[in-house]
mmCIF file with all atom_site columns, C-alpha atoms in Angstrom:
data_model
loop_
_atom_site.group_PDB
_atom_site.id
_atom_site.type_symbol
_atom_site.label_atom_id
_atom_site.label_alt_id
_atom_site.label_comp_id
_atom_site.label_asym_id
_atom_site.label_entity_id
_atom_site.label_seq_id
_atom_site.pdbx_PDB_ins_code
_atom_site.Cartn_x
_atom_site.Cartn_y
_atom_site.Cartn_z
_atom_site.occupancy
_atom_site.B_iso_or_equiv
_atom_site.pdbx_formal_charge
_atom_site.auth_seq_id
_atom_site.auth_comp_id
_atom_site.auth_asym_id
_atom_site.auth_atom_id
_atom_site.pdbx_PDB_model_num
ATOM 1   C CA . MET A 1 1   ? 10.316  -62.931 177.036 1.00 0.00 ? 1   MET A CA 1
ATOM 2   C CA . ASN A 1 2   ? 8.319   -59.129 177.774 1.00 0.00 ? 2   ASN A CA 1
ATOM 3   C CA . ARG A 1 3   ? 4.970   -60.798 176.684 1.00 0.00 ? 3   ARG A CA 1
ATOM 4   C CA . LEU A 1 4   ? 5.848   -63.480 179.354 1.00 0.00 ? 4   LEU A CA 1
ATOM 5   C CA . LEU A 1 5   ? 6.570   -60.965 182.155 1.00 0.00 ? 5   LEU A CA 1
ATOM 6   C CA . VAL A 1 6   ? 3.146   -58.886 181.552 1.00 0.00 ? 6   VAL A CA 1
ATOM 7   C CA . LEU A 1 7   ? 1.465   -62.228 181.666 1.00 0.00 ? 7   LEU A CA 1
ATOM 8   C CA . LEU A 1 8   ? 2.936   -63.065 185.154 1.00 0.00 ? 8   LEU A CA 1
ATOM 9   C CA . LEU A 1 9   ? 2.830   -59.592 186.721 1.00 0.00 ? 9   LEU A CA 1
ATOM 10  C CA . ALA A 1 10  ? -1.261  -59.175 185.233 1.00 0.00 ? 10  ALA A CA 1
ATOM 11  C CA . LEU A 1 11  ? -1.688  -62.883 186.986 1.00 0.00 ? 11  LEU A CA 1
ATOM 12  C CA . VAL A 1 12  ? -0.142  -61.916 190.286 1.00 0.00 ? 12  VAL A CA 1
ATOM 13  C CA . LEU A 1 13  ? -2.201  -58.503 190.650 1.00 0.00 ? 13  LEU A CA 1
ATOM 14  C CA . LEU A 1 14  ? -5.201  -60.248 189.756 1.00 0.00 ? 14  LEU A CA 1
ATOM 15  C CA . SER A 1 15  ? -4.652  -63.154 192.298 1.00 0.00 ? 15  SER A CA 1
ATOM 16  C CA . THR A 1 16  ? -3.884  -60.823 194.988 1.00 0.00 ? 16  THR A CA 1
ATOM 17  C CA . GLY A 1 17  ? -7.285  -58.351 194.309 1.00 0.00 ? 17  GLY A CA 1
ATOM 18  C CA . CYS A 1 18  ? -9.486  -61.871 194.456 1.00 0.00 ? 18  CYS A CA 1
ATOM 19  C CA . SER A 1 19  ? -7.487  -63.100 197.704 1.00 0.00 ? 19  SER A CA 1
ATOM 20  C CA . LYS A 1 20  ? -8.487  -59.578 199.634 1.00 0.00 ? 20  LYS A CA 1
ATOM 21  C CA . LEU A 1 21  ? -12.224 -60.493 198.187 1.00 0.00 ? 21  LEU A CA 1
ATOM 22  C CA . ARG A 1 22  ? -12.535 -63.812 199.826 1.00 0.00 ? 22  ARG A CA 1
ATOM 23  C CA . GLU A 1 23  ? -11.880 -62.188 203.216 1.00 0.00 ? 23  GLU A CA 1
ATOM 24  C CA . ALA A 1 24  ? -15.027 -59.975 202.793 1.00 0.00 ? 24  ALA A CA 1
ATOM 25  C CA . GLU A 1 25  ? -17.259 -60.717 205.680 1.00 0.00 ? 25  GLU A CA 1
ATOM 26  C CA . ILE A 1 26  ? -20.860 -59.539 207.008 1.00 0.00 ? 26  ILE A CA 1
ATOM 27  C CA . LYS A 1 27  ? -20.430 -58.689 210.373 1.00 0.00 ? 27  LYS A CA 1
ATOM 28  C CA . ASP A 1 28  ? -23.952 -57.864 211.592 1.00 0.00 ? 28  ASP A CA 1
ATOM 29  C CA . VAL A 1 29  ? -27.607 -58.354 210.067 1.00 0.00 ? 29  VAL A CA 1
ATOM 30  C CA . SER A 1 30  ? -31.070 -56.959 211.042 1.00 0.00 ? 30  SER A CA 1
ATOM 31  C CA . ILE A 1 31  ? -34.429 -56.234 209.862 1.00 0.00 ? 31  ILE A CA 1
ATOM 32  C CA . LYS A 1 32  ? -34.898 -51.839 209.759 1.00 0.00 ? 32  LYS A CA 1
ATOM 33  C CA . GLY A 1 33  ? -38.020 -51.593 208.015 1.00 0.00 ? 33  GLY A CA 1
ATOM 34  C CA . PHE A 1 34  ? -41.122 -53.099 206.803 1.00 0.00 ? 34  PHE A CA 1
ATOM 35  C CA . GLN A 1 35  ? -43.592 -51.654 204.724 1.00 0.00 ? 35  GLN A CA 1
ATOM 36  C CA . LEU A 1 36  ? -46.673 -53.421 204.247 1.00 0.00 ? 36  LEU A CA 1
ATOM 37  C CA . ILE A 1 37  ? -47.827 -53.025 200.231 1.00 0.00 ? 37  ILE A CA 1
ATOM 38  C CA . ASN A 1 38  ? -50.880 -55.096 200.419 1.00 0.00 ? 38  ASN A CA 1
ATOM 39  C CA . THR A 1 39  ? -52.668 -58.177 202.106 1.00 0.00 ? 39  THR A CA 1
ATOM 40  C CA . SER A 1 40  ? -50.196 -60.497 200.599 1.00 0.00 ? 40  SER A CA 1
ATOM 41  C CA . SER A 1 41  ? -46.701 -58.321 199.760 1.00 0.00 ? 41  SER A CA 1
ATOM 42  C CA . ALA A 1 42  ? -44.434 -56.609 201.718 1.00 0.00 ? 42  ALA A CA 1
ATOM 43  C CA . ASN A 1 43  ? -41.385 -54.376 201.202 1.00 0.00 ? 43  ASN A CA 1
ATOM 44  C CA . ILE A 1 44  ? -38.317 -55.431 203.767 1.00 0.00 ? 44  ILE A CA 1
ATOM 45  C CA . GLU A 1 45  ? -35.465 -53.495 204.424 1.00 0.00 ? 45  GLU A CA 1
ATOM 46  C CA . ILE A 1 46  ? -32.266 -55.090 205.705 1.00 0.00 ? 46  ILE A CA 1
ATOM 47  C CA . GLU A 1 47  ? -29.272 -53.360 206.740 1.00 0.00 ? 47  GLU A CA 1
ATOM 48  C CA . PHE A 1 48  ? -25.892 -55.546 207.440 1.00 0.00 ? 48  PHE A CA 1
ATOM 49  C CA . VAL A 1 49  ? -22.357 -54.297 208.396 1.00 0.00 ? 49  VAL A CA 1
ATOM 50  C CA . MET A 1 50  ? -19.698 -55.622 206.010 1.00 0.00 ? 50  MET A CA 1
ATOM 51  C CA . ASP A 1 51  ? -15.936 -55.522 206.105 1.00 0.00 ? 51  ASP A CA 1
ATOM 52  C CA . ASN A 1 52  ? -14.669 -55.099 202.136 1.00 0.00 ? 52  ASN A CA 1
ATOM 53  C CA . PRO A 1 53  ? -10.937 -55.733 202.402 1.00 0.00 ? 53  PRO A CA 1
ATOM 54  C CA . SER A 1 54  ? -10.375 -55.853 199.084 1.00 0.00 ? 54  SER A CA 1
ATOM 55  C CA . GLY A 1 55  ? -9.817  -52.909 196.365 1.00 0.00 ? 55  GLY A CA 1
ATOM 56  C CA . LYS A 1 56  ? -13.218 -53.721 194.610 1.00 0.00 ? 56  LYS A CA 1
ATOM 57  C CA . ILE A 1 57  ? -16.650 -52.181 194.938 1.00 0.00 ? 57  ILE A CA 1
ATOM 58  C CA . ILE A 1 58  ? -19.135 -54.892 195.348 1.00 0.00 ? 58  ILE A CA 1
ATOM 59  C CA . VAL A 1 59  ? -22.739 -54.333 194.053 1.00 0.00 ? 59  VAL A CA 1
ATOM 60  C CA . LEU A 1 60  ? -25.400 -57.142 194.450 1.00 0.00 ? 60  LEU A CA 1
ATOM 61  C CA . SER A 1 61  ? -27.172 -56.285 191.133 1.00 0.00 ? 61  SER A CA 1
ATOM 62  C CA . ASP A 1 62  ? -29.973 -59.259 191.609 1.00 0.00 ? 62  ASP A CA 1
ATOM 63  C CA . ALA A 1 63  ? -31.566 -61.158 193.878 1.00 0.00 ? 63  ALA A CA 1
ATOM 64  C CA . ASN A 1 64  ? -34.536 -63.440 193.762 1.00 0.00 ? 64  ASN A CA 1
ATOM 65  C CA . GLY A 1 65  ? -35.622 -66.863 195.319 1.00 0.00 ? 65  GLY A CA 1
ATOM 66  C CA . LEU A 1 66  ? -38.656 -68.713 197.075 1.00 0.00 ? 66  LEU A CA 1
ATOM 67  C CA . LEU A 1 67  ? -39.377 -69.635 200.539 1.00 0.00 ? 67  LEU A CA 1
ATOM 68  C CA . LYS A 1 68  ? -40.774 -73.279 201.007 1.00 0.00 ? 68  LYS A CA 1
ATOM 69  C CA . ARG A 1 69  ? -42.766 -74.546 203.847 1.00 0.00 ? 69  ARG A CA 1
ATOM 70  C CA . GLY A 1 70  ? -42.662 -78.492 203.644 1.00 0.00 ? 70  GLY A CA 1
ATOM 71  C CA . GLU A 1 71  ? -43.678 -79.013 199.491 1.00 0.00 ? 71  GLU A CA 1
ATOM 72  C CA . SER A 1 72  ? -45.502 -75.808 198.893 1.00 0.00 ? 72  SER A CA 1
ATOM 73  C CA . ASN A 1 73  ? -43.972 -72.395 197.778 1.00 0.00 ? 73  ASN A CA 1
ATOM 74  C CA . PHE A 1 74  ? -44.925 -70.080 200.491 1.00 0.00 ? 74  PHE A CA 1
ATOM 75  C CA . ALA A 1 75  ? -43.361 -67.075 199.637 1.00 0.00 ? 75  ALA A CA 1
ATOM 76  C CA . ASN A 1 76  ? -41.277 -65.344 196.655 1.00 0.00 ? 76  ASN A CA 1
ATOM 77  C CA . PHE A 1 77  ? -38.888 -62.618 197.267 1.00 0.00 ? 77  PHE A CA 1
ATOM 78  C CA . THR A 1 78  ? -37.292 -60.155 194.786 1.00 0.00 ? 78  THR A CA 1
ATOM 79  C CA . LEU A 1 79  ? -34.136 -57.664 195.380 1.00 0.00 ? 79  LEU A CA 1
ATOM 80  C CA . VAL A 1 80  ? -35.488 -54.027 195.036 1.00 0.00 ? 80  VAL A CA 1
ATOM 81  C CA . LYS A 1 81  ? -32.840 -51.931 195.900 1.00 0.00 ? 81  LYS A CA 1
ATOM 82  C CA . ALA A 1 82  ? -29.184 -52.442 197.214 1.00 0.00 ? 82  ALA A CA 1
ATOM 83  C CA . ASP A 1 83  ? -26.426 -50.217 198.273 1.00 0.00 ? 83  ASP A CA 1
ATOM 84  C CA . THR A 1 84  ? -22.953 -50.216 196.542 1.00 0.00 ? 84  THR A CA 1
ATOM 85  C CA . ILE A 1 85  ? -20.343 -51.810 198.813 1.00 0.00 ? 85  ILE A CA 1
ATOM 86  C CA . ALA A 1 86  ? -17.140 -49.058 198.833 1.00 0.00 ? 86  ALA A CA 1
ATOM 87  C CA . PRO A 1 87  ? -13.952 -50.852 198.593 1.00 0.00 ? 87  PRO A CA 1
ATOM 88  C CA . LYS A 1 88  ? -11.502 -51.359 201.569 1.00 0.00 ? 88  LYS A CA 1
ATOM 89  C CA . SER A 1 89  ? -13.963 -50.286 204.205 1.00 0.00 ? 89  SER A CA 1
ATOM 90  C CA . VAL A 1 90  ? -16.079 -51.313 206.960 1.00 0.00 ? 90  VAL A CA 1
ATOM 91  C CA . SER A 1 91  ? -19.476 -50.026 206.738 1.00 0.00 ? 91  SER A CA 1
ATOM 92  C CA . ALA A 1 92  ? -23.390 -50.221 207.178 1.00 0.00 ? 92  ALA A CA 1
ATOM 93  C CA . TYR A 1 93  ? -25.382 -51.215 204.153 1.00 0.00 ? 93  TYR A CA 1
ATOM 94  C CA . LYS A 1 94  ? -29.097 -51.763 202.983 1.00 0.00 ? 94  LYS A CA 1
ATOM 95  C CA . LEU A 1 95  ? -30.930 -53.964 201.044 1.00 0.00 ? 95  LEU A CA 1
ATOM 96  C CA . THR A 1 96  ? -34.731 -53.831 200.053 1.00 0.00 ? 96  THR A CA 1
ATOM 97  C CA . PHE A 1 97  ? -36.586 -56.823 199.374 1.00 0.00 ? 97  PHE A CA 1
ATOM 98  C CA . LYS A 1 98  ? -40.174 -57.081 197.951 1.00 0.00 ? 98  LYS A CA 1
ATOM 99  C CA . VAL A 1 99  ? -41.853 -60.241 199.315 1.00 0.00 ? 99  VAL A CA 1
ATOM 100 C CA . GLU A 1 100 ? -45.167 -61.541 198.155 1.00 0.00 ? 100 GLU A CA 1
ATOM 101 C CA . ILE A 1 101 ? -46.804 -64.629 199.946 1.00 0.00 ? 101 ILE A CA 1
ATOM 102 C CA . MET A 1 102 ? -48.019 -66.908 197.537 1.00 0.00 ? 102 MET A CA 1
ATOM 103 C CA . ASP A 1 103 ? -50.821 -68.593 199.365 1.00 0.00 ? 103 ASP A CA 1
ATOM 104 C CA . PRO A 1 104 ? -52.497 -66.363 201.594 1.00 0.00 ? 104 PRO A CA 1
ATOM 105 C CA . LEU A 1 105 ? -54.301 -69.458 203.473 1.00 0.00 ? 105 LEU A CA 1
ATOM 106 C CA . SER A 1 106 ? -51.025 -71.147 204.393 1.00 0.00 ? 106 SER A CA 1
ATOM 107 C CA . LEU A 1 107 ? -50.139 -67.986 206.450 1.00 0.00 ? 107 LEU A CA 1
ATOM 108 C CA . LEU A 1 108 ? -53.614 -68.098 208.237 1.00 0.00 ? 108 LEU A CA 1
ATOM 109 C CA . SER A 1 109 ? -53.107 -71.499 209.224 1.00 0.00 ? 109 SER A CA 1
ATOM 110 C CA . MET A 1 110 ? -49.755 -71.057 210.540 1.00 0.00 ? 110 MET A CA 1
ATOM 111 C CA . GLY A 1 111 ? -50.927 -68.053 212.735 1.00 0.00 ? 111 GLY A CA 1
ATOM 112 C CA . LEU A 1 112 ? -50.336 -64.193 212.242 1.00 0.00 ? 112 LEU A CA 1
ATOM 113 C CA . ASN A 1 113 ? -47.648 -64.458 215.202 1.00 0.00 ? 113 ASN A CA 1
ATOM 114 C CA . VAL A 1 114 ? -44.296 -64.852 213.174 1.00 0.00 ? 114 VAL A CA 1
ATOM 115 C CA . SER A 1 115 ? -42.266 -65.231 216.512 1.00 0.00 ? 115 SER A CA 1
ATOM 116 C CA . LYS A 1 116 ? -43.955 -68.343 216.953 1.00 0.00 ? 116 LYS A CA 1
ATOM 117 C CA . TRP A 1 117 ? -43.189 -69.881 213.969 1.00 0.00 ? 117 TRP A CA 1
ATOM 118 C CA . GLN A 1 118 ? -40.945 -72.753 213.516 1.00 0.00 ? 118 GLN A CA 1
ATOM 119 C CA . TYR A 1 119 ? -37.635 -72.096 211.452 1.00 0.00 ? 119 TYR A CA 1
ATOM 120 C CA . SER A 1 120 ? -37.227 -75.521 210.520 1.00 0.00 ? 120 SER A CA 1
ATOM 121 C CA . ASP A 1 121 ? -40.150 -75.426 208.744 1.00 0.00 ? 121 ASP A CA 1
ATOM 122 C CA . PHE A 1 122 ? -39.020 -73.490 205.926 1.00 0.00 ? 122 PHE A CA 1
ATOM 123 C CA . LYS A 1 123 ? -36.434 -73.864 203.502 1.00 0.00 ? 123 LYS A CA 1
ATOM 124 C CA . VAL A 1 124 ? -34.926 -71.283 200.925 1.00 0.00 ? 124 VAL A CA 1
ATOM 125 C CA . ASP A 1 125 ? -34.067 -71.497 197.072 1.00 0.00 ? 125 ASP A CA 1
ATOM 126 C CA . ALA A 1 126 ? -32.381 -68.407 195.705 1.00 0.00 ? 126 ALA A CA 1
ATOM 127 C CA . ARG A 1 127 ? -30.151 -67.183 193.167 1.00 0.00 ? 127 ARG A CA 1
ATOM 128 C CA . ALA A 1 128 ? -28.212 -63.862 193.663 1.00 0.00 ? 128 ALA A CA 1
ATOM 129 C CA . VAL A 1 129 ? -25.735 -62.082 191.078 1.00 0.00 ? 129 VAL A CA 1
ATOM 130 C CA . VAL A 1 130 ? -22.989 -60.270 192.166 1.00 0.00 ? 130 VAL A CA 1
ATOM 131 C CA . LYS A 1 131 ? -20.996 -57.682 190.192 1.00 0.00 ? 131 LYS A CA 1
ATOM 132 C CA . LEU A 1 132 ? -17.261 -56.312 190.741 1.00 0.00 ? 132 LEU A CA 1
ATOM 133 C CA . SER A 1 133 ? -15.910 -53.419 189.567 1.00 0.00 ? 133 SER A CA 1
ATOM 134 C CA . GLY A 1 134 ? -13.475 -54.562 186.858 1.00 0.00 ? 134 GLY A CA 1
ATOM 135 C CA . GLY A 1 135 ? -16.030 -56.161 185.275 1.00 0.00 ? 135 GLY A CA 1
ATOM 136 C CA . GLY A 1 136 ? -16.256 -59.627 187.339 1.00 0.00 ? 136 GLY A CA 1
ATOM 137 C CA . ARG A 1 137 ? -19.566 -61.040 188.447 1.00 0.00 ? 137 ARG A CA 1
ATOM 138 C CA . LYS A 1 138 ? -20.366 -64.154 190.406 1.00 0.00 ? 138 LYS A CA 1
ATOM 139 C CA . VAL A 1 139 ? -23.748 -66.003 190.298 1.00 0.00 ? 139 VAL A CA 1
ATOM 140 C CA . LEU A 1 140 ? -24.648 -67.920 193.627 1.00 0.00 ? 140 LEU A CA 1
ATOM 141 C CA . LYS A 1 141 ? -27.464 -70.297 193.598 1.00 0.00 ? 141 LYS A CA 1
ATOM 142 C CA . PHE A 1 142 ? -28.868 -72.137 196.889 1.00 0.00 ? 142 PHE A CA 1
ATOM 143 C CA . LYS A 1 143 ? -31.509 -75.123 196.625 1.00 0.00 ? 143 LYS A CA 1
ATOM 144 C CA . ASP A 1 144 ? -33.373 -76.135 199.658 1.00 0.00 ? 144 ASP A CA 1
ATOM 145 C CA . VAL A 1 145 ? -31.137 -74.482 202.416 1.00 0.00 ? 145 VAL A CA 1
ATOM 146 C CA . PRO A 1 146 ? -32.788 -74.662 205.593 1.00 0.00 ? 146 PRO A CA 1
ATOM 147 C CA . LEU A 1 147 ? -33.915 -71.118 206.829 1.00 0.00 ? 147 LEU A CA 1
ATOM 148 C CA . GLU A 1 148 ? -32.991 -72.595 210.472 1.00 0.00 ? 148 GLU A CA 1
ATOM 149 C CA . ASN A 1 149 ? -29.054 -72.772 209.208 1.00 0.00 ? 149 ASN A CA 1
ATOM 150 C CA . ILE A 1 150 ? -29.297 -68.951 207.726 1.00 0.00 ? 150 ILE A CA 1
ATOM 151 C CA . VAL A 1 151 ? -30.750 -67.635 210.736 1.00 0.00 ? 151 VAL A CA 1
ATOM 152 C CA . LYS A 1 152 ? -28.227 -69.327 212.947 1.00 0.00 ? 152 LYS A CA 1
ATOM 153 C CA . ARG A 1 153 ? -25.197 -67.982 210.601 1.00 0.00 ? 153 ARG A CA 1
ATOM 154 C CA . LEU A 1 154 ? -26.124 -64.611 210.714 1.00 0.00 ? 154 LEU A CA 1
#
């Protein structure tokens, strides 16, 4: 009977901790820095405000993906550095990604004025690993997500 009570108590504690984690929300996203490394790669620093009502620390431990234009791979991105998201807080955090253009000729053919590019021309394939304090881990995978949808959501 004691074992059953301990098991039930553990399940209740785990389920309440996870329910708050689902309430975690990104409130604001902006590009805070752009550092050109060479003609085909750059580091981009993204700042975001996140509300983490759970009692768990959240860490984006790995993220990478492809930005595709039509059927061809346009650029790849890799997480370089990520802040640790504190539990029970609303605060600003930063992510740094290295972006490498895979086909510089397609970049020139589109023009260098990024503001005139059409988001609807691009799709994203991505994979991210989120780790939680206490040992939890979640792998997120995205395939052919329109960049336009990502921009509208943010």
